[in-house]
mmCIF file of C-alpha atoms in Angstrom:
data_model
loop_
_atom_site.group_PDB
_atom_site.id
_atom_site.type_symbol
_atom_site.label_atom_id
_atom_site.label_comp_id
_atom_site.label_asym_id
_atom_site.label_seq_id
_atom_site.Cartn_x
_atom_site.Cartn_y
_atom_site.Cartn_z
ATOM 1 C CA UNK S 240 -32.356 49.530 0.613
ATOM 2 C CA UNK S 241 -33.351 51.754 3.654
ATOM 3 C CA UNK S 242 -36.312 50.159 4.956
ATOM 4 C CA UNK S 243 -37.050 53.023 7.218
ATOM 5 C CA UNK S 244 -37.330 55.236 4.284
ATOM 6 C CA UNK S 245 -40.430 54.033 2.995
ATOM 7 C CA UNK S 246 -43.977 54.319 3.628
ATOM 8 C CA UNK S 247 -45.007 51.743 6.244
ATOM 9 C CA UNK S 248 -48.147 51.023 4.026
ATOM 10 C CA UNK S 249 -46.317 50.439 0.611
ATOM 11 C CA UNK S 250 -43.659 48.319 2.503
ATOM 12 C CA UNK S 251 -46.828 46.028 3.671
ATOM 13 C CA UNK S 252 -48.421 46.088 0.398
ATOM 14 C CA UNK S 253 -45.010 45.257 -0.715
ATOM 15 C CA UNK S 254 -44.581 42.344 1.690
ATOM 16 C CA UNK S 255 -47.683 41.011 1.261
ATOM 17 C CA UNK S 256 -47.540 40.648 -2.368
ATOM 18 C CA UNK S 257 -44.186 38.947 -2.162
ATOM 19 C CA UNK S 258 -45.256 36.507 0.665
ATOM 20 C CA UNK S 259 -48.243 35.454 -1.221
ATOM 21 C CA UNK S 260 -46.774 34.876 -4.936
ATOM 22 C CA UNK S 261 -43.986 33.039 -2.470
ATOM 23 C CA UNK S 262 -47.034 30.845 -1.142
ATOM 24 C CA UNK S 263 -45.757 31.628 2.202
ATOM 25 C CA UNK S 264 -48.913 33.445 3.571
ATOM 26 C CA UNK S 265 -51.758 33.847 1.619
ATOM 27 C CA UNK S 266 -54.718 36.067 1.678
ATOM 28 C CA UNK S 267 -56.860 33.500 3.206
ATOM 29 C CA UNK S 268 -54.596 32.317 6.456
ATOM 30 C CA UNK S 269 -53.420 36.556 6.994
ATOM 31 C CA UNK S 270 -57.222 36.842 7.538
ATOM 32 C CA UNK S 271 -57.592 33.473 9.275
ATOM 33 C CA UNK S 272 -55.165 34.612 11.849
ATOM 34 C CA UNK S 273 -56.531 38.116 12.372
ATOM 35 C CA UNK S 274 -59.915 36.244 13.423
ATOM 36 C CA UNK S 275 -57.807 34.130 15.683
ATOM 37 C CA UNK S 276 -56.226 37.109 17.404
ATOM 38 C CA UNK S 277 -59.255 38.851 17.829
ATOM 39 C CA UNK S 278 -61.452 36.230 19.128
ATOM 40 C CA UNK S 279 -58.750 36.429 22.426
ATOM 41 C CA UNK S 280 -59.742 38.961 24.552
ATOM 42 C CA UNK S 281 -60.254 39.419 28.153
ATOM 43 C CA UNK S 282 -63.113 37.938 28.573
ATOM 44 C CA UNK S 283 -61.043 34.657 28.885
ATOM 45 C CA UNK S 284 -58.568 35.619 31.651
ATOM 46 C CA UNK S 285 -61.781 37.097 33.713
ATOM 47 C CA UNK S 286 -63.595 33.480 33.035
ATOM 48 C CA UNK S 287 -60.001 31.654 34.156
ATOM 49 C CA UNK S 288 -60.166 34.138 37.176
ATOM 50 C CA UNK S 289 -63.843 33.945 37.776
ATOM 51 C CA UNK S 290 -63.428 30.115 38.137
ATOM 52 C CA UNK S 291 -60.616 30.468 40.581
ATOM 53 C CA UNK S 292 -62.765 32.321 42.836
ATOM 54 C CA UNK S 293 -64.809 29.424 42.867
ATOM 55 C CA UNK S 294 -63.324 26.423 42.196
ATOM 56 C CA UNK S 295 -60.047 25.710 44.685
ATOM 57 C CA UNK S 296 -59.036 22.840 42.665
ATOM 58 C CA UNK S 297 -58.846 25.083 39.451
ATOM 59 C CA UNK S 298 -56.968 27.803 41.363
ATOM 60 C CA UNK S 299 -54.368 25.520 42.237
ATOM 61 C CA UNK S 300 -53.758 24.505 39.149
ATOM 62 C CA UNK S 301 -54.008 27.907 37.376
ATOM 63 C CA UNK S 302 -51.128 29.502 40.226
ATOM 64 C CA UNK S 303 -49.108 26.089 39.427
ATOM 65 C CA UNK S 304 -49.618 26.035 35.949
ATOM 66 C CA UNK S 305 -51.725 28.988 33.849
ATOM 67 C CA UNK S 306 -51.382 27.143 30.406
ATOM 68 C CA UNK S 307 -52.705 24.141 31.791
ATOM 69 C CA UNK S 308 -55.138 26.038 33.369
ATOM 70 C CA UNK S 309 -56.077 28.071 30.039
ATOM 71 C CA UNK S 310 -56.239 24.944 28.705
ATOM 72 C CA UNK S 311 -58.288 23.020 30.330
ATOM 73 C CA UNK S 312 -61.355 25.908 29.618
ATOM 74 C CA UNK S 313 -60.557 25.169 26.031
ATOM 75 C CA UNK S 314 -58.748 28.275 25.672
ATOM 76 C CA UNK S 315 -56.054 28.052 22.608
ATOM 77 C CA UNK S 316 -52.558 28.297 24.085
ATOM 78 C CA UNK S 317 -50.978 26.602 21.167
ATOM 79 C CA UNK S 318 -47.395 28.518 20.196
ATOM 80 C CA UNK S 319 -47.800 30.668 22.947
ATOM 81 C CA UNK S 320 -44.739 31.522 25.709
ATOM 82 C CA UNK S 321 -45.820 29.460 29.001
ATOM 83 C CA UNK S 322 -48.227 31.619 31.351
ATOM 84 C CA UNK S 323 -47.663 32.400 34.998
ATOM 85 C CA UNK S 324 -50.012 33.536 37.107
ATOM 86 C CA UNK S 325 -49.547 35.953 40.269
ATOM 87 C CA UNK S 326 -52.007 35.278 43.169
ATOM 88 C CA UNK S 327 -52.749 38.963 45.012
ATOM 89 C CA UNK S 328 -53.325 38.736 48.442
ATOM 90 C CA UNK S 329 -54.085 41.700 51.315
ATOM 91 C CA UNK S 330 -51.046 41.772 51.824
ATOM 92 C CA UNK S 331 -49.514 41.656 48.424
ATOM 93 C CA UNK S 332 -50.622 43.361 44.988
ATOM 94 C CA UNK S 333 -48.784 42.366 41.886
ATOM 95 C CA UNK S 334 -48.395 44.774 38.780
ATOM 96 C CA UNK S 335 -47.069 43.871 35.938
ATOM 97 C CA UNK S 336 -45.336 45.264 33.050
ATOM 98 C CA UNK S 337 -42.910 44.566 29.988
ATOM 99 C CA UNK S 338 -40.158 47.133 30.283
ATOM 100 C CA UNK S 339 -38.179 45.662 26.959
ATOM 101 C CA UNK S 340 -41.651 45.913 24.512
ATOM 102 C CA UNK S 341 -45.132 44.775 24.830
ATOM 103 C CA UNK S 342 -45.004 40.871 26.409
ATOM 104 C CA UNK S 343 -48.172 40.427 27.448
ATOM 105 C CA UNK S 344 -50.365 37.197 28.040
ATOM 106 C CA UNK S 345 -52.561 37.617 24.779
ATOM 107 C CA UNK S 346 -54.149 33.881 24.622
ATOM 108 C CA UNK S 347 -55.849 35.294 27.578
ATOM 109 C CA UNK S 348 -55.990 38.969 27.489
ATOM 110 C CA UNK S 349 -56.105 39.495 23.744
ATOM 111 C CA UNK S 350 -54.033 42.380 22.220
ATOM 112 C CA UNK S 351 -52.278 44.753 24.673
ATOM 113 C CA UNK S 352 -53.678 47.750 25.267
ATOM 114 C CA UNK S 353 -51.720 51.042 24.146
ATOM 115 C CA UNK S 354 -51.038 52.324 27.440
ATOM 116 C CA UNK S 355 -49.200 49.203 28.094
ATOM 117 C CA UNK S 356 -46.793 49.623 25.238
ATOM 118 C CA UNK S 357 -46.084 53.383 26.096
ATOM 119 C CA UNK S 358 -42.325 54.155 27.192
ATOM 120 C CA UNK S 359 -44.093 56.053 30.294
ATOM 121 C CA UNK S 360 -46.127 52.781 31.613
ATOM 122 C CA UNK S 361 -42.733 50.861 30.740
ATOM 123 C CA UNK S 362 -40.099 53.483 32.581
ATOM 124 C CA UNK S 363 -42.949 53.862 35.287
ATOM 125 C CA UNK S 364 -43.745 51.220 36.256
ATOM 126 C CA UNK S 365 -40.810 49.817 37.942
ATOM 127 C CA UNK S 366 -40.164 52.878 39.721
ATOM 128 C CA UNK S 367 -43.017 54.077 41.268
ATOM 129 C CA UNK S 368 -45.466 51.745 40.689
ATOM 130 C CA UNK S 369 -48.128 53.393 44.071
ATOM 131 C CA UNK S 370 -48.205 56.270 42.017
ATOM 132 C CA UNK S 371 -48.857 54.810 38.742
ATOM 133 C CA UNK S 372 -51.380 52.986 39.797
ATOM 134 C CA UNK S 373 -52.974 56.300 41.816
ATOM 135 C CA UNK S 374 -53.145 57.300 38.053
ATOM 136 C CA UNK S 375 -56.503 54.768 38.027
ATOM 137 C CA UNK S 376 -57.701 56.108 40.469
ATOM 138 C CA UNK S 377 -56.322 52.961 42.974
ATOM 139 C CA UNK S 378 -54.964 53.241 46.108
ATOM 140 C CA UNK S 379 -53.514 50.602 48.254
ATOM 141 C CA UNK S 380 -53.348 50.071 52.122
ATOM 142 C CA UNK S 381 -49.742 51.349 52.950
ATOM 143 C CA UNK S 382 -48.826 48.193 54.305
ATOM 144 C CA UNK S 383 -49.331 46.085 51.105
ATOM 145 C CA UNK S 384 -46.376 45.746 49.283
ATOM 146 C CA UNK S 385 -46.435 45.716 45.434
ATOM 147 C CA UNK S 386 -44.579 43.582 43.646
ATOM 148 C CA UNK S 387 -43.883 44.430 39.714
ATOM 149 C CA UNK S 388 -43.132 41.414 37.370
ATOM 150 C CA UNK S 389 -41.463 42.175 34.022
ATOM 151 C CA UNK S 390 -43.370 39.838 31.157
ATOM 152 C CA UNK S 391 -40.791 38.870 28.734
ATOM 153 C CA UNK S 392 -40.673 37.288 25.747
ATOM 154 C CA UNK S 393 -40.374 33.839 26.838
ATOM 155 C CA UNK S 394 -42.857 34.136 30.217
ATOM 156 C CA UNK S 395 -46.109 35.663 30.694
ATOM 157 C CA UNK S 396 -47.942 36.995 33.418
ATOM 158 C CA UNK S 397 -51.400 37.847 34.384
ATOM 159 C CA UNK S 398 -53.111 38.868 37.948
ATOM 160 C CA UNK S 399 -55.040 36.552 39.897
ATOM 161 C CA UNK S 400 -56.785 39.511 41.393
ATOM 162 C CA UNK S 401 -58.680 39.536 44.996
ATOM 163 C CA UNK S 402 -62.362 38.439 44.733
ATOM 164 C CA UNK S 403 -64.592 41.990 46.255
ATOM 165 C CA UNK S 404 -66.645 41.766 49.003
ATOM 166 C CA UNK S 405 -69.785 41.510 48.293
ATOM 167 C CA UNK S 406 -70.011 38.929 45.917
ATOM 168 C CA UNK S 407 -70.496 35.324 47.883
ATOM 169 C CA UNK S 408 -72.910 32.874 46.288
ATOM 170 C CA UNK S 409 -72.614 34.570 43.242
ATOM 171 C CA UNK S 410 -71.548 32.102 40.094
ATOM 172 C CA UNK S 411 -68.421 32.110 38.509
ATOM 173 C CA UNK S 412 -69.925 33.610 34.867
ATOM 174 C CA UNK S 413 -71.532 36.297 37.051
ATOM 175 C CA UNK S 414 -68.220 37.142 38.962
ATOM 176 C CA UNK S 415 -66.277 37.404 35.011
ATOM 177 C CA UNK S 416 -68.164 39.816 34.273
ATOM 178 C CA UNK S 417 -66.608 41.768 37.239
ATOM 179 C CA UNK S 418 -62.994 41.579 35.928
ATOM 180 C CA UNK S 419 -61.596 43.702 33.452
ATOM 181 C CA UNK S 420 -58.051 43.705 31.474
ATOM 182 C CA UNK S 421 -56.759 45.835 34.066
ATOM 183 C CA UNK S 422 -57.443 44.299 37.083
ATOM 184 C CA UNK S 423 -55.487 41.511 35.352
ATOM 185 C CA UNK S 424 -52.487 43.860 34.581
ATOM 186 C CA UNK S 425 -52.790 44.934 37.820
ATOM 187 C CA UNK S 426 -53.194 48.816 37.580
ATOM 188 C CA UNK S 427 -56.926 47.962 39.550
ATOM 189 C CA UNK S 428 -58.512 46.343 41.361
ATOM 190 C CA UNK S 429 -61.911 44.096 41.028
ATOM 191 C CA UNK S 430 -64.659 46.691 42.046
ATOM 192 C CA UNK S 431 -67.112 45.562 44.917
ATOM 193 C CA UNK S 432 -70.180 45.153 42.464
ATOM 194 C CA UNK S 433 -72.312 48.284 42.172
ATOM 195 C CA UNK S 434 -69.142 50.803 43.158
ATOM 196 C CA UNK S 435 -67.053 50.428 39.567
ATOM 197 C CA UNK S 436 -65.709 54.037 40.108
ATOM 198 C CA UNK S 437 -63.870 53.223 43.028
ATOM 199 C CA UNK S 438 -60.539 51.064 43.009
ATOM 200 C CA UNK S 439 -59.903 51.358 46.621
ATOM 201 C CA UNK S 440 -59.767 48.686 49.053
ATOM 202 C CA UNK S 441 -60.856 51.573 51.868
ATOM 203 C CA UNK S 442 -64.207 52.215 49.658
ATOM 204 C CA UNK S 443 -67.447 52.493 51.338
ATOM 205 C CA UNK S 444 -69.469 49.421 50.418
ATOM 206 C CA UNK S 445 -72.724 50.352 49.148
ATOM 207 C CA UNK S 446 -76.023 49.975 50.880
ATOM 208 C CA UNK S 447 -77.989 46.977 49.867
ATOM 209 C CA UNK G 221 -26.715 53.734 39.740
ATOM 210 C CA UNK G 222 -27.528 55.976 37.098
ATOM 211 C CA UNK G 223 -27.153 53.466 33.709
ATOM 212 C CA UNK G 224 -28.825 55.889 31.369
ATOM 213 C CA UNK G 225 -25.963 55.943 29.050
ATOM 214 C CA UNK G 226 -25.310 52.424 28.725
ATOM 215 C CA UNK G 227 -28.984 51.074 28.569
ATOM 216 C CA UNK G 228 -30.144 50.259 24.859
ATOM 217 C CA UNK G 229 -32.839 52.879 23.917
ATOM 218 C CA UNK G 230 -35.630 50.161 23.993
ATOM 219 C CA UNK G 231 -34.990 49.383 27.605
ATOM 220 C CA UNK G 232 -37.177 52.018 29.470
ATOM 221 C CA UNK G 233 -37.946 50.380 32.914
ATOM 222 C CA UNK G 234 -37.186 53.036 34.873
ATOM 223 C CA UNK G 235 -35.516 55.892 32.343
ATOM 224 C CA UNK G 236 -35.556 59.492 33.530
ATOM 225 C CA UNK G 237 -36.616 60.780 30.212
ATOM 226 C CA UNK G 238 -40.433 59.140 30.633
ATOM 227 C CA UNK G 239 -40.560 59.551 34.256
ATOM 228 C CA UNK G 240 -42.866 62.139 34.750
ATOM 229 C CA UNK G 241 -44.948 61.483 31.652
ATOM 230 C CA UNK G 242 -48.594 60.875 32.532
ATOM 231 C CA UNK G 243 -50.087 57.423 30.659
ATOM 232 C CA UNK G 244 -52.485 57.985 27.931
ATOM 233 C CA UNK G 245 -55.134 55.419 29.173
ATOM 234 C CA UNK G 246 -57.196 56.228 26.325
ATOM 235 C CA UNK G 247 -58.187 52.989 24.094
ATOM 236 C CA UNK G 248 -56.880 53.073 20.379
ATOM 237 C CA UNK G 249 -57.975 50.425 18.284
ATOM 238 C CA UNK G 250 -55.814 48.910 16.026
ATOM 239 C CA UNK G 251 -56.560 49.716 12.430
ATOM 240 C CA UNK G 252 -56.220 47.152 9.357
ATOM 241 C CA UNK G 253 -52.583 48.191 8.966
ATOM 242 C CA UNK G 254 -51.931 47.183 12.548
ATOM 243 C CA UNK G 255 -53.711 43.842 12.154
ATOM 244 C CA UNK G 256 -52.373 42.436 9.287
ATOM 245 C CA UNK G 257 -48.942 43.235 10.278
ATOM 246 C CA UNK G 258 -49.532 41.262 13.480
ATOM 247 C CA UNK G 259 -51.268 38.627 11.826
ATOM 248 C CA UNK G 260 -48.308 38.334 9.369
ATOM 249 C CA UNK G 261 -45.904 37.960 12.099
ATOM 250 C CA UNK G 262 -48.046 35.303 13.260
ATOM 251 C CA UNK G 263 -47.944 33.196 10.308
ATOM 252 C CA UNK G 264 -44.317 33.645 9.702
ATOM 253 C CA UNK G 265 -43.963 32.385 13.076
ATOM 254 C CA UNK G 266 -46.152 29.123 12.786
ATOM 255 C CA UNK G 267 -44.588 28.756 9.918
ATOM 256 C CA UNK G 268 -41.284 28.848 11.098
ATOM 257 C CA UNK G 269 -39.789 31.252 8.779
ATOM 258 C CA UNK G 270 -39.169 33.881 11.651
ATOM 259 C CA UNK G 271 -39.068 33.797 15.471
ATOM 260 C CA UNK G 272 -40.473 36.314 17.913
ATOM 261 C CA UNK G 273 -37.030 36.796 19.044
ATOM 262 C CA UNK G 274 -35.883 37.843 15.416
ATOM 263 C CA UNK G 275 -38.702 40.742 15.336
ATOM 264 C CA UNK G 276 -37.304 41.784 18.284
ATOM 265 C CA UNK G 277 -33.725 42.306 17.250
ATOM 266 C CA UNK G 278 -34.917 44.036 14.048
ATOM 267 C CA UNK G 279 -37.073 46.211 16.665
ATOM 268 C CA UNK G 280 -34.256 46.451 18.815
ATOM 269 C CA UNK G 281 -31.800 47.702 16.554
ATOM 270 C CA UNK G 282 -33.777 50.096 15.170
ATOM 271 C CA UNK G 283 -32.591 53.412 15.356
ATOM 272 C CA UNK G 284 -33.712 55.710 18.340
ATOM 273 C CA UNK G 285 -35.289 58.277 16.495
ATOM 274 C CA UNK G 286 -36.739 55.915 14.488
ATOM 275 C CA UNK G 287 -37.992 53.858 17.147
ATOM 276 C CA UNK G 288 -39.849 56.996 18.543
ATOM 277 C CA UNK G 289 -41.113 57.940 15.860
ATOM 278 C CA UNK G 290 -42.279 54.741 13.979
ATOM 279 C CA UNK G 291 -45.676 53.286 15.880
ATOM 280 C CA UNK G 292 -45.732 49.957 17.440
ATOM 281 C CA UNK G 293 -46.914 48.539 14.233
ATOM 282 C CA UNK G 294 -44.850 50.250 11.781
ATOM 283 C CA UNK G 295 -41.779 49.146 14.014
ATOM 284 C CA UNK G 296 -42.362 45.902 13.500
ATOM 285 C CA UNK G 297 -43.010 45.872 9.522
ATOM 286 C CA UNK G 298 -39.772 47.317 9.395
ATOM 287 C CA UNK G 299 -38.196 44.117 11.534
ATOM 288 C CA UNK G 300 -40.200 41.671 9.026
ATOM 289 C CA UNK G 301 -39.119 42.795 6.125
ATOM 290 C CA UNK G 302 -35.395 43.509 7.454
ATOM 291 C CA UNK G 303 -35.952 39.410 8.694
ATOM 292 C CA UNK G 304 -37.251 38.303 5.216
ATOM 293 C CA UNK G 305 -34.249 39.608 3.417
ATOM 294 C CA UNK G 306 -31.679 38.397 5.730
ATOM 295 C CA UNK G 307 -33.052 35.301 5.781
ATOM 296 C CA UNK G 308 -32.925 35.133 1.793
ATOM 297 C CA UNK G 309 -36.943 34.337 2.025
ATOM 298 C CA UNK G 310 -37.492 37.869 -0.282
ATOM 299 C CA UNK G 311 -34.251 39.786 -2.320
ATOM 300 C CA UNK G 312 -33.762 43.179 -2.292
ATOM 301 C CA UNK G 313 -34.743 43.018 -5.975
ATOM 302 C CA UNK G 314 -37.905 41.493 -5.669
ATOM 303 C CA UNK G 315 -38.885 43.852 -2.908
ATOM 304 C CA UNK G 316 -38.083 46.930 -5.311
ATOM 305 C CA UNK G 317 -40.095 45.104 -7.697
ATOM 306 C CA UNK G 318 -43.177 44.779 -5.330
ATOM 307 C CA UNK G 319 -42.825 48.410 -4.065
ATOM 308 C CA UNK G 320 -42.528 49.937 -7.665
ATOM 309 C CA UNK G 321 -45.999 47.786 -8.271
ATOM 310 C CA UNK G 322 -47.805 49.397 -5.168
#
């Protein structure tokens, strides 16, 4: 039979059908896992972040170990590929990418977004990775070096990005709500509160 | 250094042909199809009745202008149910069965 033949649709309906009569997946637990999947999103990296702005202790522990990390916020990391997490510094950004397919961190992320599974974000990404990035709108001091990790099926990544000016004594649930999926892919950077168009470390700070 | 005729057609870090493509940054959400295609992968997993790295073959070896073509989602449908009768979980028969009933 040529799978590729057939309308995607009728080959779900058609695999769905079998694996319930089959009592291998059921109705009940398809739907119980599409809650699951979308109850991750990135709301739990940027709290995991938010905290290691914060909190030393749990910073150390989510650059040593991110699934121990995840999981000590209650995240759900069960079945998922071990997480690492890549600290960015002034003098170091990190991007990352999956040039093979999609890998991507999604107990802490949620689903990837389309971009990221594109063949140009994939081919681009490990060859000129300034000027992908220019295509958010972020720019980088020349002298920081970029450093592009390929997720793979077996190891995930996320960005530990650099905490903005601006933002001492605020708390850590105040400081997630800075951080967004792509400062955690790396294509931004955390915007200095009240200047979200700008992704450049050189941007003005705004007047208080 | 130029590997772009021995690379497998999934491996794009770096190929010419995508080079000067700009990224689509748009969001698309996923639609029921895409969903319950992941969320059937994910069950077969827990389950144990098929590994991530199986999907990925049947992605893999998916033909190039079929791998183009087909979406993210509809690539990987194609993998489960290439998996599932491999594995002997679902016959060719049945699945004929099941399609003629949809």
């Amino acid at each position: 039979m040529n799978l590729l033949a057939l309308e995607p649709e009728r080959l779900l309906g058609a695999v769905r059908a079998l694996l319930a009569a089959k009592g291998i997946a059921s109705p009940a637990e398809i739907a119980e896992r599409i809650a699951a999947t979308d109850a991750a999103s990135p709301a739990q990296g940027a709290r995991m972040v938010a905290i290691a702005w914060t909190d030393p202790e749990f910073r150390a522990l989510m650059l040593a170990d991110g699934t121990r990390a995840a999981e000590s916020l209650a995240i759900p990391m069960r079945g998922a590929p071990p997480l690492g997490v890549l600290e960015n510094t002034p003098d170091l950004h990190h991007l990352v990418v999956c040039t093979l397919c999609s890998c991507y961190p999604r107990a802490v992320l949620g689903y990837p977004p389309f971009w990221y599974k594109s063949a140009a974000y994939r081919a681009r990404a490990v060859r000129d990775p300034r000027g992908l990035i220019a295509e958010w709108g972020t720019t980088l001091p020349p002298a920081t070096k970029i450093r592009v990790v390929d997720s793979t099926a077996d190891y995930r990544w996320m960005v530990l990005p650099l905490r903005p000016a601006g933002t001492e004594n605020w708390p850590a649930d105040r400081l997630a709500t800075l951080v967004r999926e792509t400062d955690m892919i790396g294509v931004t950077l955390v915007a200095t509160p009240g200047d979200h168009a700008l992704n450049s470390f050189a941007s003005p700070r705004p007047q208080a | 250094m130029d590997h772009e005729g021995l690379r497998a057609h999934h491996d794009l870090g770096g190929a010419q042909k995508y080079l000067c493509q700009g990224i689509d940054q748009a969001a698309h959400a996923l639609t029921d199809f895409d969903k319950e295609v992941d969320a059937i992968r994910g069950v077969l997993g827990a389950k144990g009745v098929m590994t991530v790295d199986e999907l990925r073959r049947g992605i893999e070896s998916l033909p190039e202008a079929d791998y183009h073509r087909l979406t993210y989602y509809q690539r990987w449908i194609c993998s489960i149910a290439d998996n599932l009768l491999a594995r002997g979980v679902i016959t060719e028969a049945e699945l004929a069965a099941a399609l003629a009933e949809s």
